[in-house]
Amino acid sequence: MFALHGHIIYSESKDKLCIKENGYVICEDGISQGVYDTLPEQYKNITVKDYGDRLIIPGLVDLHVHAPQYSFRGLGMDMELLDWLNQYTFPEEAKYKELTYAEKAYKQFVEELRHSPTTRACIFATLHTEATYLLMDLLEEMGMKAYVGKVNMDRNCPDYLREDDVSEAIRETKEWVGNSIKKYKNVLPIITPRFIPSCSDLLMKGLSQLQKETGLPAQSHLSENPSEIKWVQELCPDSTCYGDAYDRRGLFGLYGKTVMAHCVYSTEEEIEKMKENGVYVAHCPQSNTNLSSGIAPAKKYLERDLKIGLGTDLAGGHSISMFRAMADAIQVSKLRWRLLNTKETPLTIEEAFFMGTKGGGEFFGKVGSFEKGYEFDAVVLDDTSLLHPQELTVRSRLERMIYLSDDRNIYAKYIAGCCIV
Ligand code: GUN
Ligand code: FE
């Protein structure tokens, strides 16, 4: 049991940012016991880690990231989704068949993640089971809490990156799920059909059945790019929208928590279906900009009370920083408001911070806040390098961290009560 002392900032709701200057947040058995002005009587004798004038926020949640794509971030940003997948992504992911390559690349990704403000992540690996275990081993060792998906894909992809026997793919995925649940404490498996174009109906049926049997969460991509959406319509003529194609295949929140990345072009019907089924949106503004996908209506999703968090979507996105994802979300919302829809006002700092903490955190349970009962994920920020001639408010200092921070500003990091940096 211990307390952290400093300027404590957390979201209560999308509109309510709570700030406790010179406050205490208490951790008992990995769970927050709440935020206080002074230490309550029963905690008088616990250890206090005094972080002085530094900011203390909940750990940030990356709701959508591709670990094997970390290696080529910042490259191949001259294409739209489908060409980018064929020319850059699939050739790179194929390299993870070789465990020596996978180990080298995944170690670099995990090391950078350690020094980032991220404490939880929903991660795509590749279709290679052995390399996926390797990634899970590294994350587990680091103390990261993560869902990791062995990717399933069996059609419309190159021979060198395809599962060519569906029953074998399902058998192997089941075995990986069973082993992972037994083997890891911090890391959990997540069912991961890449997206409708690369998954046959038979594969989807097997994965839906697996979700029904295990109750595990699922992750995929939805309504990201106009050519992709048109392709899904051709592949699934029976479906009324892209989300309906997942729904008809039993992978749209029917048997477990489900998160869909992008949702740039979701129709009214698709939005309603996400709401009804409790499907989470992973808003990935930097990727949507880099791949010229578009601007997702994040403000509308918040106003409609959809479940929503932020994702870096490496390597569609080039930055691993979830602060950067917050800044990008705000910036693109301004363009959407100015250029596309004057009714959708720009996202506020409060809303962006909410999505990057409590909004995405909900996918992991009681995560992303310091309210009593939440898992204790905390990041201590040192902003002394950001010079300013005047004293700033704590809220302004947070705003500057969102726009200006890098890993040098991460002073300490706790995940589920354990100090890992
Ligand atoms: N859709 C299917 N696969 C991918 C991927 O790897 N990245 C992105 N951004 N979209 C996808
Ligand atoms: Fe993605």
Coordinates of C-alpha atoms and ligand atoms in Angstrom, one line a residue:
M1 CA 0.0 0.0 0.0
F2 CA 1.4 3.4 -0.9
A3 CA 0.3 6.9 -2.0
L4 CA 1.7 9.2 -4.7
H5 CA 1.8 12.9 -4.0
G6 CA 1.7 15.6 -6.7
H7 CA -0.8 17.4 -9.0
I8 CA -3.3 14.7 -9.8
I9 CA -5.4 14.8 -13.0
Y10 CA -8.0 12.4 -14.1
S11 CA -11.3 12.2 -16.0
E12 CA -14.6 11.5 -14.3
S13 CA -16.5 11.8 -17.6
K14 CA -15.9 13.1 -21.1
D15 CA -16.8 16.6 -19.9
K16 CA -15.3 16.5 -16.4
L17 CA -11.6 16.7 -15.8
C18 CA -10.7 16.5 -12.1
I19 CA -7.6 18.3 -10.9
K20 CA -6.3 17.9 -7.3
E21 CA -3.3 20.2 -6.8
N22 CA -0.8 18.9 -4.2
G23 CA -3.1 15.9 -3.7
Y24 CA -2.6 12.2 -2.8
V25 CA -3.8 9.2 -4.7
I26 CA -3.7 5.9 -2.8
C27 CA -3.0 2.5 -4.1
E28 CA -3.9 -0.7 -2.2
D29 CA -3.3 -4.1 -3.8
G30 CA -3.1 -2.5 -7.3
I31 CA -6.4 -0.7 -6.9
S32 CA -6.9 3.1 -6.4
Q33 CA -8.5 4.0 -3.1
G34 CA -9.3 7.5 -4.3
V35 CA -7.8 11.0 -4.4
Y36 CA -7.4 13.2 -1.3
D37 CA -6.3 16.7 -0.3
T38 CA -4.6 15.2 2.8
L39 CA -3.9 11.6 3.8
P40 CA -7.0 10.1 5.6
E41 CA -6.4 8.9 9.1
Q42 CA -6.3 5.2 8.2
Y43 CA -3.5 5.8 5.7
K44 CA -1.4 8.0 8.0
N45 CA 1.4 5.5 8.1
I46 CA 1.7 4.3 4.5
T47 CA 4.7 5.1 2.3
V48 CA 4.3 8.3 0.4
K49 CA 6.2 8.8 -2.9
D50 CA 6.5 12.5 -3.2
Y51 CA 6.6 13.7 -6.8
G52 CA 6.5 17.4 -5.7
D53 CA 5.5 19.8 -8.5
R54 CA 5.0 17.0 -11.1
L55 CA 1.8 16.0 -12.8
I56 CA 0.3 12.5 -12.1
I57 CA -2.2 11.2 -14.6
P58 CA -3.8 7.7 -15.2
G59 CA -1.8 5.6 -17.7
L60 CA -2.8 6.1 -21.3
V61 CA -4.6 3.4 -23.3
D62 CA -3.7 2.5 -26.9
L63 CA -6.8 0.8 -28.2
H64 CA -5.3 -0.2 -31.5
V65 CA -1.7 -0.8 -32.4
H66 CA 0.2 -3.2 -34.7
A67 CA 3.4 -4.3 -33.0
P68 CA 5.1 -5.8 -36.1
Q69 CA 4.5 -2.5 -37.9
Y70 CA 6.6 -0.5 -35.5
S71 CA 9.6 -1.4 -37.6
F72 CA 8.5 0.6 -40.7
R73 CA 6.7 3.5 -39.1
G74 CA 7.3 6.7 -41.0
L75 CA 7.8 4.8 -44.2
G76 CA 5.4 4.2 -47.1
M77 CA 3.2 7.1 -46.3
D78 CA 2.5 7.8 -50.0
M79 CA -0.4 5.4 -50.4
E80 CA -4.0 4.6 -49.5
L81 CA -4.9 1.6 -47.3
L82 CA -5.2 -1.3 -49.8
D83 CA -2.0 -0.5 -51.8
W84 CA -0.2 0.2 -48.5
L85 CA -1.1 -3.2 -47.2
N86 CA 0.1 -5.0 -50.3
Q87 CA 3.3 -3.0 -50.9
Y88 CA 4.5 -2.3 -47.4
T89 CA 2.6 -4.1 -44.6
F90 CA 2.3 -7.6 -45.9
P91 CA 5.9 -7.9 -46.9
E92 CA 7.0 -6.6 -43.5
E93 CA 4.7 -8.8 -41.5
A94 CA 5.9 -11.9 -43.5
K95 CA 9.3 -11.4 -41.9
Y96 CA 8.0 -12.4 -38.5
K97 CA 8.0 -16.0 -39.6
E98 CA 11.7 -15.8 -38.7
L99 CA 12.0 -15.8 -34.9
T100 CA 15.4 -14.0 -34.9
Y101 CA 13.9 -11.1 -36.9
A102 CA 10.7 -11.1 -34.7
E103 CA 12.8 -11.0 -31.5
K104 CA 14.9 -8.1 -32.7
A105 CA 11.9 -6.1 -33.9
Y106 CA 9.6 -6.9 -31.0
K107 CA 12.3 -6.0 -28.4
Q108 CA 12.6 -2.6 -30.0
F109 CA 8.8 -2.1 -30.0
V110 CA 8.5 -3.2 -26.3
E111 CA 11.4 -1.0 -25.2
E112 CA 9.9 2.1 -26.8
L113 CA 6.5 1.2 -25.3
R114 CA 8.1 0.9 -21.8
H115 CA 9.2 4.6 -22.0
S116 CA 6.0 5.9 -23.5
P117 CA 3.0 7.0 -21.4
T118 CA 1.0 3.9 -22.4
T119 CA 0.1 1.4 -19.7
R120 CA -2.5 -0.7 -21.6
A121 CA -2.8 -1.6 -25.2
C122 CA -4.8 -3.7 -27.7
I123 CA -2.2 -5.2 -30.0
F124 CA -2.2 -6.9 -33.3
A125 CA 0.7 -9.3 -33.8
T126 CA 1.0 -11.3 -37.1
L127 CA -0.5 -14.6 -38.1
H128 CA 2.7 -16.4 -36.8
T129 CA 1.9 -18.1 -33.6
E130 CA 5.5 -18.6 -32.4
A131 CA 6.4 -14.9 -32.9
T132 CA 3.1 -13.9 -31.2
Y133 CA 4.2 -15.9 -28.1
L134 CA 7.5 -14.1 -28.2
L135 CA 5.8 -10.7 -28.2
M136 CA 3.6 -11.8 -25.3
D137 CA 6.6 -13.0 -23.4
L138 CA 8.3 -9.6 -23.8
L139 CA 5.2 -7.6 -22.8
E140 CA 4.6 -9.9 -19.8
E141 CA 8.2 -9.5 -18.6
M142 CA 7.9 -5.7 -18.9
G143 CA 4.7 -5.6 -16.8
M144 CA 2.5 -4.2 -19.6
K145 CA -1.2 -5.0 -19.4
A146 CA -2.2 -5.9 -22.9
Y147 CA -4.5 -7.8 -25.2
V148 CA -2.5 -9.4 -27.9
G149 CA -4.0 -11.0 -31.0
K150 CA -2.5 -13.6 -33.3
V151 CA -3.9 -12.3 -36.6
N152 CA -6.2 -14.5 -38.7
M153 CA -6.3 -14.0 -42.5
D154 CA -6.9 -16.6 -45.2
R155 CA -8.0 -14.8 -48.4
N156 CA -7.1 -11.9 -50.6
C157 CA -3.6 -11.8 -49.2
P158 CA -0.3 -13.0 -50.7
D159 CA 0.7 -16.7 -50.6
Y160 CA 3.6 -15.8 -48.3
L161 CA 1.2 -14.3 -45.6
R162 CA -1.9 -16.5 -45.6
E163 CA -3.4 -19.3 -43.5
D164 CA -4.2 -21.7 -46.3
D165 CA -6.1 -24.3 -44.3
V166 CA -9.0 -22.9 -42.3
S167 CA -9.5 -25.8 -39.9
E168 CA -5.7 -25.8 -39.2
A169 CA -5.9 -22.1 -38.6
I170 CA -8.7 -22.4 -36.1
R171 CA -7.1 -25.4 -34.4
E172 CA -3.9 -23.4 -34.0
T173 CA -5.7 -20.3 -32.8
K174 CA -7.6 -22.3 -30.2
E175 CA -4.4 -23.9 -28.9
W176 CA -2.7 -20.5 -28.7
V177 CA -5.7 -19.1 -26.8
G178 CA -5.6 -22.0 -24.3
N179 CA -1.9 -21.9 -23.8
S180 CA -1.8 -18.1 -23.4
I181 CA -4.5 -18.0 -20.8
K182 CA -2.5 -20.5 -18.7
K183 CA 0.9 -18.9 -19.3
Y184 CA 0.4 -15.2 -18.8
K185 CA -0.7 -12.9 -15.9
N186 CA -0.6 -9.5 -17.5
V187 CA -1.2 -10.4 -21.1
L188 CA -4.3 -11.9 -22.5
P189 CA -5.2 -13.2 -26.0
I190 CA -7.8 -11.4 -28.1
I191 CA -9.5 -12.8 -31.2
T192 CA -8.2 -11.0 -34.2
P193 CA -9.7 -11.4 -37.7
R194 CA -7.6 -8.9 -39.7
F195 CA -10.7 -7.4 -41.6
I196 CA -13.5 -8.8 -43.7
P197 CA -11.6 -8.7 -47.0
S198 CA -8.9 -11.1 -45.7
C199 CA -11.1 -13.5 -43.8
S200 CA -13.3 -16.2 -45.4
D201 CA -16.8 -16.9 -44.1
L202 CA -15.6 -20.2 -42.8
L203 CA -12.7 -18.6 -40.9
M204 CA -15.1 -16.0 -39.4
K205 CA -17.5 -18.8 -38.3
G206 CA -14.7 -20.6 -36.5
L207 CA -13.5 -17.4 -34.8
S208 CA -17.1 -16.5 -33.7
Q209 CA -17.5 -20.0 -32.3
L210 CA -14.2 -19.5 -30.4
Q211 CA -15.4 -16.2 -28.9
K212 CA -18.7 -17.9 -27.9
E213 CA -16.7 -20.7 -26.1
T214 CA -14.2 -18.5 -24.4
G215 CA -15.9 -15.1 -23.9
L216 CA -12.7 -13.5 -25.0
P217 CA -12.7 -10.0 -26.6
A218 CA -12.2 -9.4 -30.3
Q219 CA -10.6 -6.7 -32.4
S220 CA -10.7 -5.8 -36.1
H221 CA -10.9 -2.9 -38.6
L222 CA -14.1 -1.2 -39.8
S223 CA -15.1 1.4 -42.4
E224 CA -11.6 2.8 -42.8
N225 CA -11.3 3.7 -46.5
P226 CA -13.8 4.2 -49.4
S227 CA -12.2 1.5 -51.6
E228 CA -12.1 -1.0 -48.7
I229 CA -15.8 -0.4 -47.9
K230 CA -16.8 -0.9 -51.6
W231 CA -14.8 -4.1 -51.6
V232 CA -16.7 -5.4 -48.5
Q233 CA -20.0 -4.6 -50.2
E234 CA -18.9 -6.7 -53.2
L235 CA -17.7 -9.6 -51.0
C236 CA -20.8 -9.5 -48.7
P237 CA -23.7 -8.6 -51.0
D238 CA -26.1 -9.8 -48.3
S239 CA -24.9 -7.1 -45.8
T240 CA -26.5 -3.7 -45.4
C241 CA -23.3 -2.2 -44.1
Y242 CA -19.7 -3.2 -43.2
G243 CA -20.7 -3.6 -39.5
D244 CA -23.6 -5.8 -40.6
A245 CA -21.1 -8.1 -42.4
Y246 CA -19.3 -8.6 -39.1
D247 CA -22.6 -9.0 -37.3
R248 CA -23.9 -11.7 -39.6
R249 CA -20.7 -13.6 -39.1
G250 CA -21.1 -13.4 -35.3
L251 CA -18.2 -11.0 -34.6
F252 CA -19.8 -7.7 -33.8
G253 CA -20.1 -7.8 -30.0
L254 CA -22.5 -10.8 -29.9
Y255 CA -20.3 -13.1 -27.8
G256 CA -17.8 -10.7 -26.1
K257 CA -16.3 -7.2 -26.0
T258 CA -15.3 -6.0 -29.4
V259 CA -13.3 -3.1 -30.6
M260 CA -13.3 -1.8 -34.2
A261 CA -10.5 0.5 -35.4
H262 CA -11.2 3.6 -37.6
C263 CA -15.0 3.9 -38.2
V264 CA -14.4 6.8 -40.5
Y265 CA -17.4 6.2 -42.7
S266 CA -19.9 4.5 -40.4
T267 CA -23.4 5.0 -41.6
E268 CA -26.3 5.7 -39.3
E269 CA -27.2 2.1 -39.3
E270 CA -23.7 1.0 -38.5
I271 CA -23.5 3.6 -35.6
E272 CA -26.8 2.2 -34.2
K273 CA -25.5 -1.3 -34.4
M274 CA -22.3 -0.4 -32.6
K275 CA -24.4 1.3 -29.9
E276 CA -26.8 -1.6 -29.6
N277 CA -24.0 -4.2 -29.5
G278 CA -21.7 -2.2 -27.2
V279 CA -18.9 -2.2 -29.8
Y280 CA -16.0 0.1 -29.0
V281 CA -14.6 2.5 -31.5
A282 CA -10.8 2.9 -31.7
H283 CA -10.3 6.4 -33.2
C284 CA -7.0 6.5 -35.0
P285 CA -6.6 10.1 -36.3
Q286 CA -2.9 10.0 -37.3
S287 CA -3.3 6.8 -39.3
N288 CA -6.5 8.2 -40.9
T289 CA -4.5 11.2 -42.0
N290 CA -1.3 9.4 -43.2
L291 CA -3.3 6.9 -45.3
S292 CA -5.7 9.7 -46.6
S293 CA -8.5 7.6 -45.1
G294 CA -10.5 10.6 -43.9
I295 CA -11.7 12.2 -40.6
A296 CA -13.7 10.0 -38.3
P297 CA -16.7 11.8 -36.6
A298 CA -15.3 11.3 -33.0
K299 CA -17.3 14.2 -31.6
K300 CA -20.5 12.6 -32.9
Y301 CA -19.6 9.2 -31.4
L302 CA -19.0 10.9 -28.0
E303 CA -22.3 12.8 -28.2
R304 CA -24.1 9.6 -29.1
D305 CA -22.5 7.9 -26.1
L306 CA -20.7 5.2 -28.1
K307 CA -17.8 3.5 -26.3
I308 CA -14.7 5.2 -27.7
G309 CA -11.0 5.3 -27.2
L310 CA -7.9 6.3 -29.1
G311 CA -5.4 4.3 -31.1
T312 CA -2.0 5.0 -32.6
D313 CA -2.5 2.3 -35.3
L314 CA 1.2 2.0 -35.9
A315 CA 2.3 2.0 -38.7
G316 CA -0.6 3.7 -40.3
G317 CA 0.1 6.1 -37.5
H318 CA 3.9 7.0 -37.2
S319 CA 4.0 8.0 -33.5
I320 CA 3.7 5.6 -30.6
S321 CA 2.7 8.5 -28.3
M322 CA -0.8 8.5 -27.0
F323 CA -0.4 12.2 -26.2
R324 CA 0.2 12.7 -29.9
A325 CA -3.0 10.7 -30.6
M326 CA -4.9 13.1 -28.4
A327 CA -3.5 16.2 -30.1
D328 CA -4.1 14.7 -33.6
A329 CA -7.7 13.9 -32.5
I330 CA -8.3 17.5 -31.6
Q331 CA -6.6 18.8 -34.7
V332 CA -8.5 16.7 -37.2
S333 CA -11.8 17.4 -35.4
K334 CA -11.1 21.1 -36.2
L335 CA -10.7 20.4 -39.9
R336 CA -13.8 18.3 -39.9
W337 CA -15.8 21.1 -38.2
R338 CA -14.4 23.8 -40.6
L339 CA -14.5 21.8 -43.8
L340 CA -17.2 19.1 -43.5
N341 CA -19.7 19.8 -40.8
T342 CA -20.1 23.0 -38.8
K343 CA -22.5 21.1 -36.4
E344 CA -19.6 18.9 -35.2
T345 CA -17.7 21.2 -33.0
P346 CA -14.0 20.5 -32.3
L347 CA -13.0 18.1 -29.6
T348 CA -12.0 19.7 -26.3
I349 CA -8.9 18.8 -24.2
E350 CA -11.3 17.2 -21.7
E351 CA -12.8 14.9 -24.4
A352 CA -9.4 14.0 -26.0
F353 CA -7.9 13.2 -22.5
F354 CA -11.1 11.2 -21.6
M355 CA -10.8 9.1 -24.8
G356 CA -7.1 8.4 -24.2
T357 CA -7.6 7.3 -20.6
K358 CA -11.1 6.3 -19.2
G359 CA -12.8 5.9 -22.6
G360 CA -10.4 3.4 -24.0
G361 CA -9.6 2.0 -20.5
E362 CA -13.2 0.7 -20.1
F363 CA -12.3 -2.0 -22.6
F364 CA -9.9 -3.4 -19.9
G365 CA -12.5 -3.1 -17.0
K366 CA -12.2 -0.4 -14.4
V367 CA -9.2 1.3 -15.9
G368 CA -8.2 4.8 -16.9
S369 CA -9.1 6.9 -13.9
F370 CA -8.1 7.4 -10.2
E371 CA -11.6 7.1 -8.9
K372 CA -11.9 4.6 -6.0
G373 CA -11.9 1.0 -7.3
Y374 CA -10.0 1.7 -10.5
E375 CA -6.9 -0.4 -11.3
F376 CA -3.8 1.7 -10.4
D377 CA -2.1 2.7 -13.6
A378 CA -0.3 6.0 -13.2
V379 CA 2.2 8.2 -15.2
V380 CA 4.2 10.9 -13.5
L381 CA 5.1 13.7 -15.9
D382 CA 8.1 16.1 -15.4
D383 CA 7.5 19.2 -17.6
T384 CA 10.4 21.3 -16.2
S385 CA 12.1 21.1 -19.7
L386 CA 9.1 23.1 -21.2
L387 CA 10.1 26.6 -20.3
H388 CA 7.6 29.3 -19.8
P389 CA 8.2 32.8 -18.3
Q390 CA 5.1 32.6 -16.2
E391 CA 3.6 30.0 -13.8
L392 CA 1.0 28.0 -15.6
T393 CA -2.1 26.3 -14.2
V394 CA -2.1 22.5 -13.9
R395 CA -4.7 22.3 -16.7
S396 CA -2.4 24.3 -19.0
R397 CA 0.5 22.2 -18.1
L398 CA -1.5 19.1 -19.1
E399 CA -2.4 20.7 -22.3
R400 CA 1.2 21.4 -23.1
M401 CA 2.1 17.8 -22.3
I402 CA -0.5 16.7 -24.8
Y403 CA 1.1 18.8 -27.5
L404 CA 4.7 18.9 -26.6
S405 CA 5.8 15.9 -24.5
D406 CA 8.1 13.1 -25.5
D407 CA 9.6 10.2 -23.6
R408 CA 11.9 12.5 -21.7
N409 CA 8.9 13.9 -19.8
I410 CA 7.8 10.4 -18.5
Y411 CA 9.3 10.5 -15.0
A412 CA 7.7 7.3 -13.6
K413 CA 5.1 4.8 -14.6
Y414 CA 2.9 2.4 -12.6
I415 CA 0.8 -0.4 -14.0
A416 CA -1.7 -2.2 -11.8
G417 CA 0.2 -0.8 -8.8
C418 CA 3.7 -1.9 -9.9
C419 CA 6.3 0.7 -10.7
I420 CA 7.9 -0.2 -14.0
V421 CA 9.8 2.9 -14.9
Ligands
GUN1 N1 -6.9 -3.1 -42.4 C1 -6.5 -4.4 -42.4 N2 -5.2 -4.5 -42.0 C2 -4.9 -3.2 -41.6 C3 -3.6 -2.7 -41.1 O1 -2.7 -3.4 -40.8 N3 -3.6 -1.4 -40.8 C4 -4.7 -0.6 -41.1 N4 -4.6 0.7 -40.8 N5 -5.8 -1.0 -41.6 C5 -5.9 -2.4 -41.9
FE2 FE -4.9 -1.1 -37.8

